[in-house]
Amino acid sequence: MRLVVLVKGVPEPTGDLRLDLADHTLVRADSGVDPLGLHALEAALRLREAGGGTVTALTAGPAPAASVLRHALAMGTDRAVHVSDPALHGACAPQTSAVLAAALRRVGFDLVLCGAASADGQLGVMAALLGERLGVPHLSGLRTLAVAGTTVTGERQTEEGRWDLAADLPAVVSTWVLPDRPRRRTVAGIRSAAATPITTWTLADLGVDPSTVGLAAATSRVLSAGRPVRTTGRTGDPAELVRFLADRALV
Amino acid sequence: MAEVLVLAELTGDGEPTRGTLEALTAARVLGEPVAVLLGAAHPAADRLARYGAARVLVAGSADPAVDLAAHLVGPAVDVLARLVADRAPAAVVVPGSAAGREVAGRLAVRTGSGFLTDVVGFAPDGTATQLAPGGTTVVQARVTCGTPVHAWRAASLTPVPAPVATVVEQVLVEPSPAREARVLARVVERSAGRPALADAAVVVAVGRGVTGAAEFALVEQLADALGAAIGASRAAVDAGFCPPSCLVGQSGTRVAPRLYVAVGISGAAQHWSGVRSAQTVVAVNSDPDAPVFALADFGVVGDLATVVPELTAQVTARRG
Ligand SMILES: Cc1cc2nc3c(=O)[nH]c(=O)nc-3n(C[C@H](O)[C@H](O)[C@H](O)COP(=O)(O)OP(=O)(O)OC[C@H]3O[C@@H](n4cnc5c(N)ncnc54)[C@H](O)[C@@H]3O)c2cc1C
């Protein structure tokens, strides 16, 4: 089975998400691998161990994104593909999905896996957009995942409850935290990852016109940004808290 | 006046969800709301009319054997894409549940449009106010191509009735389910005996700081004293104290209570993105440096095992 996992770099979980004041894109100080992407990667490695095949890690983004691919290789990924192009700066979700779909077609896949929502953008829609672009089913927000023959199944968890889903391959799935913890990188894995070449593609390599991607051509535009949502409050003991609540008619 | 298509989402009881009524309320700024329902003719049409839907389009297949609910998300995309082509609405507004956001994104891709998520308001010129990214910043944004698709962030306003005489119209659509995931079962989860999380006026939420059944029972007593729904962080759900339906945050419910009490919760961005619409937030945490104190209106630094029972006693005494 040809498994492809979408991994991406994200800012440290404790860091504030900030928008650039000049062009309103997300300030990228990526320093970690999106944690849910690692869960998806672990699932792919286990599927390969159980049924054979290859695992390819795929990312799109600026040059430091390659370190995310090194991480994936060190966990045991067979191959790493980096879509890197200056035109990607400020790409909106529909554009990003078009680029990733083009890369996925070129890689070839039976099952595409990604995190249900990245720790930064938090849209939670990439699997659905890829399903739409590629014309294949998407099973999103899974808490369990199984493949038997050419059928993929899983439990989707949303705010309203649980859905049991099934689809025929090829398909795209997105996962929350799965029961199996992502494996640690071994020293040998890190060494061999450093020696594994990373395939780098530009938009031209994928047959995507760069003028259709990026901030200038984005399908939506941020006009203004900035007001923080809440200000710091104060502290006190339980009695003071209850008085505070009473003043606001909350108790 | 231009039409605005509003996708109606129903609860397990067949009632429009709160997010749907909010979307109908907000959509009036952009044009005349037209509600879109999937499935057979529905009693929910009356409720939709009470909230301003001058027209309710009930979409179904000509073949009674085709069940639109048997596939994930796709049939709603098929229906809306058809209606966008036929009716050229000014915009489409979808309740921003997990499924709704996916409908919005796929519809935008299929119709060559842009989409915005976490939308909390509209201006008549089509500009949307968003909480982005993940609820940290207020942003003004516009879709720049096609028919704008907006995923409304639930719990962002109080639905306002605007009763109209409604026309219920049947629309026949043949979905293309071959490429959609099949829904084998759907289990709606709800915690018994407490207000529903999304609508609750008071929410008491537990996090990893709660480490045993005895401590959880203390928090339940506080929730009872306040008449609150119980919420949870992912850490508390993973620890098994609460079912996933209690999860608050990016991957769970977005709440909008008058009061949110965070007990033993650190204030991670993914949790907080579900709390931003709360009016007053208080936190109980033993770590004075916990990020939650920078987010709360009032914090109590201390061990929940002592702070929570004290709070419960004081609240109970005050309520007499
Ligand atoms: C893509 C993604 C999506 C996510 N979505 C969500 C989501 O929707 N909702 C969500 O909640 N999380 C979500 N998470 C997880 C989130 O990042 C945090 O890990 C989680 O919210 C932490 O839960 P917590 O605050 O309970 O635990 P912790 O961060 O471990 O905090 C526990 C707190 O309890 C305090 N404490 C400990 N003992 C006591 C005591 N005796 N008395 C008082 N206080 C005590 C500690 O000081 C600490 O501050 C998501 C993560 C990712 C990557």
PDB file of C-alpha atoms in Angstrom, chain B residues 1 10 77 150 172 178 208 235 249 278 297 307:
ATOM      1  CA  MET B   1     -32.872  41.719  -2.036  1.00  0.00           C
ATOM      2  CA  LEU B  10     -30.437  19.575  12.991  1.00  0.00           C
ATOM      3  CA  VAL B  77     -21.867  20.026  -0.774  1.00  0.00           C
ATOM      4  CA  HIS B 150     -18.812  31.509   5.596  1.00  0.00           C
ATOM      5  CA  LEU B 172     -34.441  17.439  -6.204  1.00  0.00           C
ATOM      6  CA  ALA B 178     -19.574   7.057  -4.916  1.00  0.00           C
ATOM      7  CA  ARG B 208      -5.569  17.306  34.069  1.00  0.00           C
ATOM      8  CA  ALA B 235      -6.369  15.845  29.078  1.00  0.00           C
ATOM      9  CA  GLY B 249     -11.963  23.639  22.528  1.00  0.00           C
ATOM     10  CA  ALA B 278     -17.446  33.197  27.554  1.00  0.00           C
ATOM     11  CA  ASP B 297     -10.982  37.562  34.755  1.00  0.00           C
ATOM     12  CA  VAL B 307     -10.388  25.580  46.881  1.00  0.00           C
TER      13      VAL B 307
END
